[in-house]
Amino acid sequence: MSTATEARSVPATSQLATFWLDGDLYGVEVEHVQEVLRSQSITRVPLAPPAVAGLINLRGQVVTAIELRERLGRPARPEGTEAVVIVVRLHGEAVSLLVDSIADVVDVDVRDFEAPPDTLDGAARELIRGAYKLSGQLLLALDVNRAVGS
Amino acid sequence: MEGLDDIVEEFLVESHENLDQLDQDLVALEQDPRSRDRLSSIFRTIHTIKGTSGFLAFNRLEEVAHVGENLLSRLRDGALELNPTRTDALLQMVDTIRALLAAIEASGGEGSVVVADTVATLSAVLEDTPAAAAPAPAEVAAPVEVPAEVAAAPAAPAPAPVKRAAAKRAPAKKVAPKTPRAAKAAAPAVPKPAPVPAAEMLPPAPPAPAPAVDVPQEVPMEVPVAESPTLPPPAAEPAPEPGEERAGAQPGRRAVADSTIRVDVDLLDALMLLVGELVLTRNQIVQYVGRQTDQDLVRASQRLNLIASELQEGVMKTRMQPIDHIWSKLPRVVRDLGLQCGKSVRLEMEGRETELDKTLLEAVKDPLTHLVRNSVDHGVEPVAARAAAGKPTEGVLTLRARHESGQVVVEVADDGAGIDPAKVGAKAVERGLLTPDALARMSPADVLQLIFLPGFSTAAAVTNVSGRGVGMDVVKTNIESIGGTIEVESVPGRGTCTRLRIPLTLAIVPALTIECAGDRYAIPQISLQELVALDAEKAAAAVEEVGGASVYRLRGELLPLVHLADVLGLPSDRHDGHVVIAVLRSEGRRFGLVVDRVINTEEIVVKAVGGQMKAIGLYSGATVLGDGAVALILDVQALARRALRAETAERQEARVAASVSTAVQERQRMLLAAIGGGRRVAIPLDTVTRLEQVRSETVERVGSREVVQYRGAILPIVRLDRHLGAFGDAERETLEVIVYADHGRSVAIVVEEILDIVDGEASVHSDIDDLGLLGSAVIGDRVTELLDVRAAILAADPAFYTTPPAGFPSPGAFDLDGAGSPAPLMEV
């Protein structure tokens, strides 16, 4: 996959809302993000797929919460640390992602973009479009649509 | 106006809207005469009006629209160019159409509105005669006709002022729809035609019901034009007419177009959701305030309570439509299908005004149509067969709809051949759905339920006529997907009756909240039959094992138990041996759901959940509870299928055997109850709606009567011991209550103890009776009194059978005194 083909799907510069997950920095397009919430009580859903953390009451609207660690094949969040909820809006529907902590909104340049390395494995490979090479840090671009998909 | 047909009313509303658009389009067209889009839009509008008016036999309206359409089509095709004369002709057409619509609205007919001159004007411009020639025929006609619409025609020869007038007219039109009153204001102007300013200030009169009003408005316009000397006299002539016309129009009445408004269903949905949230918040506040002593706060919360209830009812009403909306299409279906099948079928409808939520209406449309087709196709016999059976040759298909205890009941009944259980059974065995052995043990009523099995086509099973794609299983699935139930009764040779029970609305449903493994879940009240709480000692004895599956003897009947914690794969946190069973009914079968704890009954707002949740097949949605937590709503159907399917064949048979015994009893089962003093009464089970326990301290008084608050209603109580003169225990903490409900009214019959459910038929009857009894019988070796249920109910509520219920109880209507939460369903 070349940078050129990626350039078609990614505008020259874009804004990513970034967050931390198991020591890595991820980003999703800022226009997908509806809001960020802290300490929400989550109702578990027995028998649901493991990535479904449960349901959240978002001002009367019931929203599914996806555990992104599980989705990306990372170890579970350590006991005693609370997840931050990023509510994203896709196709008119709100879904929330559980992450470790929220970071800045970053302007990224498509010239810094690179496809995921061939060594990236399994679950993550499907969900990560690639990485932006920021100074001193890689920013992994998350494919939100796939991340919330079943 | 009464008698104004629905269709006509809709036509009027629609046409008024269209005409407003037309005015705008015409004016815009003057700026840009070549705009194809505008011309097409205008053409379509007129075309629609023409089509509908032709259909409704408004001939003059059709005539005007037709000529106008001709002109417009020439303009649209570019054969003619729009010029001021033609624009004016078109505007005149719009005015005439308005006048006609006004007449139709006022009188139901086209009244005395004359169209000849408008038609002439339109024809003239259509024939491409020079603009100057156009007025000639119109002017000739003018004095002869009732002057109402004439004015505009003579105006034509003077393009300049007319154009000015037309331009004036356009903005005025925006006011026009509101003008019945404005027209009345204009009326006094009739005797003394106002000078020029009047023409500028008053809107053009056509929307007014009285055509005469046109005259004074147009007349002053003529004066400066000074080219139509023929006109002034008519001004006096119409004077007598407005009186009559206006009398017909009733003062102060809003026009159809003003009294209705079209609202996006999505907006209503959003409103409904918000009201749902409000109702929940109200419930929370009312509960909280119940513990407070601040009088002002209590009063405010009572007001909030009332207002929220009314608001909810109002919003619900906006979404309610009479079931006739879908029924109205059925006579045609029945007629056509009858002809096709060579049968003679008469369709009768009862309760066509019964209303239900529009969303639900849409959802039942197809199932209902299917049932009706089924009845005509398979139910009603061919004429010859009916004659041979000694029945009238004309079959009768009856649709009934009514409100009943917060639900809508819709019945499709025919007097046809009925469904032969033997054939259904044979088919089921042939399909391998049942063993012949199992079939032999099933009651006819149970066999009948087989027609709802997936892959079991009634068509193939009952007759040889082909089915039409959807089977009864799909009908059932559709009905259940909206929280409804379906049951079928059939007597071979006499007919079949299919009964649908549908909730009034989807948005808010009463539900039981329960707890399992530390989480709360909601169970829709509609599938809940009763609650059974067993303490450890009792549970150890009463919960038995049949081939590895636990069952409970519920009044002698085996109830298969499903442990919710097991189904959910979670560890139950009830370790004290107590068992709480929610008795649920689904797909004609009862089962007991064992939960950890029963929390409350409350009204929940059903929220959709994502596809991933639906796919699990255990939850029908989610809801937000009073404290803001999300709770999953259990899908009882899915739960039943999942839990009962897992059973082994052995257990299956045990259940079939169990259900056979219940089915046999179904028709003659009696509820046995002790009333104190060693006396026992039997009550026909079919009059019993529910069995409940009520704490005696919740019994309140209204005058000399005892009542209890129960699910948002006030239930009158009859204590059978007193009613029948027995001497029961003085005061008990918990009252055993038999709830009897019919047509939205309920009474609570208090007995000492509920003993058993027995088969009353085989027993010895005698007519030894006493006040309040129908007789006596030997049941279970003991003489048992047969209760005169009617008399007992009348003792509690003398108006039970005579007064229609004061509307169905709204699901949101909690106890209106605002004193507290609804009476707990049961103490657990």
Short mmCIF file of C-alpha atoms in Angstrom, two decimals, chain B residues 532-756:
data_model
loop_
_atom_site.label_atom_id
_atom_site.label_comp_id
_atom_site.label_asym_id
_atom_site.label_seq_id
_atom_site.Cartn_x
_atom_site.Cartn_y
_atom_site.Cartn_z
CA VAL B 532 -44.74 -16.49 43.08
CA ALA B 533 -42.42 -16.12 46.04
CA LEU B 534 -41.37 -19.24 47.89
CA ASP B 535 -39.39 -19.23 51.10
CA ALA B 536 -36.58 -21.71 51.41
CA GLU B 537 -38.63 -24.33 53.16
CA LYS B 538 -41.53 -24.16 50.75
CA ALA B 539 -39.23 -23.99 47.73
CA ALA B 540 -37.42 -27.13 48.75
CA ALA B 541 -40.71 -29.01 48.68
CA ALA B 542 -42.46 -27.33 45.78
CA VAL B 543 -39.69 -27.08 43.21
CA GLU B 544 -39.29 -30.52 41.76
CA GLU B 545 -37.24 -32.12 39.07
CA VAL B 546 -38.70 -33.73 36.00
CA GLY B 547 -35.99 -35.45 34.05
CA GLY B 548 -33.40 -32.96 35.18
CA ALA B 549 -35.46 -29.87 34.53
CA SER B 550 -36.94 -28.05 37.44
CA VAL B 551 -40.66 -27.53 37.57
CA TYR B 552 -42.98 -25.97 40.04
CA ARG B 553 -46.51 -27.06 40.83
CA LEU B 554 -48.52 -23.93 40.35
CA ARG B 555 -51.97 -24.73 41.67
CA GLY B 556 -51.56 -28.27 40.56
CA GLU B 557 -50.17 -27.47 37.14
CA LEU B 558 -46.56 -28.16 36.25
CA LEU B 559 -44.73 -25.00 35.42
CA PRO B 560 -41.35 -25.44 33.76
CA LEU B 561 -38.79 -23.22 35.42
CA VAL B 562 -36.09 -21.27 33.68
CA HIS B 563 -33.32 -19.82 35.80
CA LEU B 564 -32.46 -16.42 34.44
CA ALA B 565 -28.97 -16.52 35.91
CA ASP B 566 -28.27 -19.75 34.01
CA VAL B 567 -29.59 -18.31 30.78
CA LEU B 568 -27.44 -15.22 31.20
CA GLY B 569 -24.45 -17.30 32.24
CA LEU B 570 -24.04 -15.38 35.47
CA PRO B 571 -23.86 -16.57 39.05
CA SER B 572 -27.09 -15.90 40.91
CA ASP B 573 -26.55 -13.95 44.11
CA ARG B 574 -29.49 -15.51 45.91
CA HIS B 575 -28.13 -18.15 48.19
CA ASP B 576 -30.75 -18.34 50.92
CA GLY B 577 -32.87 -20.89 49.10
CA HIS B 578 -35.72 -18.50 48.48
CA VAL B 579 -37.17 -18.75 45.03
CA VAL B 580 -38.89 -15.93 43.21
CA ILE B 581 -40.74 -16.96 40.09
CA ALA B 582 -42.19 -14.65 37.48
CA VAL B 583 -44.83 -16.65 35.67
CA LEU B 584 -44.60 -15.64 32.03
CA ARG B 585 -46.66 -16.59 29.05
CA SER B 586 -45.26 -16.74 25.59
CA GLU B 587 -46.34 -18.49 22.45
CA GLY B 588 -49.23 -20.04 24.26
CA ARG B 589 -46.99 -21.69 26.84
CA ARG B 590 -46.39 -20.72 30.39
CA PHE B 591 -43.07 -20.92 32.09
CA GLY B 592 -41.62 -19.64 35.28
CA LEU B 593 -38.61 -17.37 35.19
CA VAL B 594 -36.60 -17.69 38.36
CA VAL B 595 -35.05 -14.38 39.31
CA ASP B 596 -33.13 -13.22 42.33
CA ARG B 597 -35.43 -10.44 43.41
CA VAL B 598 -38.48 -8.55 42.25
CA ILE B 599 -37.95 -4.83 42.53
CA ASN B 600 -40.95 -2.91 41.34
CA THR B 601 -43.45 -2.36 38.62
CA GLU B 602 -42.75 0.78 36.70
CA GLU B 603 -43.39 2.34 33.39
CA ILE B 604 -40.44 2.20 31.12
CA VAL B 605 -39.60 4.00 27.93
CA VAL B 606 -38.37 1.47 25.44
CA LYS B 607 -35.11 2.45 23.75
CA ALA B 608 -33.70 0.72 20.77
CA VAL B 609 -30.38 -1.00 21.19
CA GLY B 610 -27.73 -1.58 18.59
CA GLY B 611 -27.82 -4.52 16.24
CA GLN B 612 -25.15 -6.31 18.24
CA MET B 613 -27.46 -6.44 21.25
CA LYS B 614 -30.41 -7.56 19.18
CA ALA B 615 -28.34 -10.37 17.74
CA ILE B 616 -27.87 -11.86 21.19
CA GLY B 617 -31.56 -12.68 21.03
CA LEU B 618 -32.34 -12.17 24.69
CA TYR B 619 -33.07 -8.48 24.86
CA SER B 620 -35.79 -6.61 23.07
CA GLY B 621 -34.36 -3.26 24.01
CA ALA B 622 -33.15 -1.22 26.90
CA THR B 623 -34.55 1.42 29.14
CA VAL B 624 -33.37 4.05 31.55
CA LEU B 625 -34.60 3.46 35.07
CA GLY B 626 -35.65 6.12 37.50
CA ASP B 627 -32.16 6.45 38.96
CA GLY B 628 -30.60 6.93 35.54
CA ALA B 629 -29.19 3.43 35.21
CA VAL B 630 -29.68 1.49 32.02
CA ALA B 631 -31.59 -1.78 32.29
CA LEU B 632 -32.02 -4.38 29.59
CA ILE B 633 -35.54 -5.41 28.62
CA LEU B 634 -35.84 -9.16 28.46
CA ASP B 635 -37.32 -10.57 25.28
CA VAL B 636 -39.73 -13.08 26.76
CA GLN B 637 -40.41 -14.84 23.47
CA ALA B 638 -36.75 -15.36 22.80
CA LEU B 639 -36.19 -16.42 26.37
CA ALA B 640 -38.93 -19.00 26.11
CA ARG B 641 -37.66 -20.35 22.84
CA ARG B 642 -34.11 -20.47 24.04
CA ALA B 643 -34.90 -22.07 27.36
CA LEU B 644 -37.58 -24.48 26.29
CA ARG B 645 -35.85 -25.61 23.13
CA ALA B 646 -32.87 -26.74 25.16
CA GLU B 647 -34.93 -29.32 26.90
CA THR B 648 -34.58 -32.93 26.03
CA ALA B 649 -37.25 -34.85 24.20
CA GLU B 650 -38.14 -36.51 27.44
CA ARG B 651 -38.82 -33.25 29.13
CA GLN B 652 -40.64 -32.06 26.07
CA GLU B 653 -43.04 -34.92 26.47
CA ALA B 654 -43.44 -34.18 30.11
CA ARG B 655 -44.40 -30.69 29.19
CA VAL B 656 -46.78 -31.78 26.48
CA ALA B 657 -48.39 -34.13 28.95
CA ALA B 658 -48.63 -31.30 31.44
CA SER B 659 -50.16 -28.99 28.93
CA VAL B 660 -52.63 -31.64 27.87
CA SER B 661 -53.97 -31.86 31.34
CA THR B 662 -54.29 -28.10 31.51
CA ALA B 663 -55.90 -27.88 28.12
CA VAL B 664 -58.53 -30.44 28.93
CA GLN B 665 -59.44 -28.41 31.93
CA GLU B 666 -59.34 -25.15 30.09
CA ARG B 667 -63.03 -24.92 29.43
CA GLN B 668 -64.40 -25.93 32.76
CA ARG B 669 -61.71 -24.99 35.22
CA MET B 670 -62.74 -23.44 38.46
CA LEU B 671 -60.72 -21.53 40.96
CA LEU B 672 -61.31 -22.80 44.47
CA ALA B 673 -61.04 -20.32 47.27
CA ALA B 674 -61.69 -20.42 50.97
CA ILE B 675 -63.72 -17.53 52.29
CA GLY B 676 -63.57 -18.28 56.00
CA GLY B 677 -65.86 -20.22 58.28
CA GLY B 678 -64.79 -23.40 56.54
CA ARG B 679 -66.69 -22.44 53.40
CA ARG B 680 -65.30 -22.88 49.94
CA VAL B 681 -66.44 -21.18 46.77
CA ALA B 682 -65.66 -21.98 43.19
CA ILE B 683 -65.19 -19.21 40.67
CA PRO B 684 -65.05 -19.92 36.95
CA LEU B 685 -61.44 -19.42 35.98
CA ASP B 686 -62.28 -17.56 32.82
CA THR B 687 -63.64 -14.69 34.87
CA VAL B 688 -60.38 -14.37 36.75
CA THR B 689 -57.98 -11.89 35.24
CA ARG B 690 -55.22 -12.07 37.79
CA LEU B 691 -54.45 -13.27 41.25
CA GLU B 692 -52.75 -10.79 43.48
CA GLN B 693 -51.75 -10.17 47.01
CA VAL B 694 -52.39 -6.80 48.50
CA ARG B 695 -51.20 -5.51 51.83
CA SER B 696 -54.24 -4.74 53.90
CA GLU B 697 -52.86 -1.38 54.95
CA THR B 698 -53.05 -0.24 51.33
CA VAL B 699 -56.82 -0.59 51.40
CA GLU B 700 -58.40 2.82 51.39
CA ARG B 701 -61.96 4.05 51.57
CA VAL B 702 -64.16 5.96 49.21
CA GLY B 703 -67.35 6.69 51.11
CA SER B 704 -68.52 3.38 52.44
CA ARG B 705 -66.62 1.39 49.87
CA GLU B 706 -63.20 -0.10 50.15
CA VAL B 707 -60.79 0.45 47.34
CA VAL B 708 -57.19 -0.28 46.61
CA GLN B 709 -54.80 1.41 44.24
CA TYR B 710 -53.68 -1.02 41.67
CA ARG B 711 -51.54 -0.26 38.64
CA GLY B 712 -52.66 3.27 38.33
CA ALA B 713 -56.33 2.53 38.79
CA ILE B 714 -58.60 2.52 41.78
CA LEU B 715 -60.03 -0.91 42.28
CA PRO B 716 -63.22 -1.38 44.26
CA ILE B 717 -63.01 -4.28 46.66
CA VAL B 718 -65.62 -6.86 47.55
CA ARG B 719 -64.79 -9.05 50.52
CA LEU B 720 -66.38 -12.37 49.75
CA ASP B 721 -66.68 -13.37 53.38
CA ARG B 722 -68.83 -10.34 54.12
CA HIS B 723 -70.61 -10.54 50.79
CA LEU B 724 -71.62 -14.13 51.43
CA GLY B 725 -72.11 -13.82 55.15
CA ALA B 726 -69.25 -16.03 56.17
CA PHE B 727 -67.04 -15.26 59.11
CA GLY B 728 -63.47 -14.96 58.07
CA ASP B 729 -60.44 -14.06 60.09
CA ALA B 730 -60.85 -10.55 61.29
CA GLU B 731 -57.76 -8.81 59.90
CA ARG B 732 -54.91 -10.23 57.92
CA GLU B 733 -51.79 -8.54 56.85
CA THR B 734 -52.00 -9.67 53.29
CA LEU B 735 -55.20 -9.97 51.33
CA GLU B 736 -55.60 -12.62 48.67
CA VAL B 737 -57.22 -10.86 45.78
CA ILE B 738 -58.85 -12.13 42.64
CA VAL B 739 -58.86 -9.39 40.03
CA TYR B 740 -61.67 -9.44 37.56
CA ALA B 741 -61.44 -7.07 34.62
CA ASP B 742 -63.67 -6.39 31.70
CA HIS B 743 -63.85 -3.51 29.25
CA GLY B 744 -61.37 -1.49 31.20
CA ARG B 745 -63.12 -1.80 34.56
CA SER B 746 -61.74 -3.98 37.29
CA VAL B 747 -62.80 -5.13 40.69
CA ALA B 748 -60.87 -6.95 43.36
CA ILE B 749 -62.52 -9.90 45.04
CA VAL B 750 -60.94 -10.63 48.38
CA VAL B 751 -60.92 -14.22 49.59
CA GLU B 752 -59.30 -15.85 52.55
CA GLU B 753 -57.12 -18.23 50.66
CA ILE B 754 -56.75 -19.46 47.14
CA LEU B 755 -56.87 -23.21 47.35
CA ASP B 756 -56.65 -24.82 44.00
#
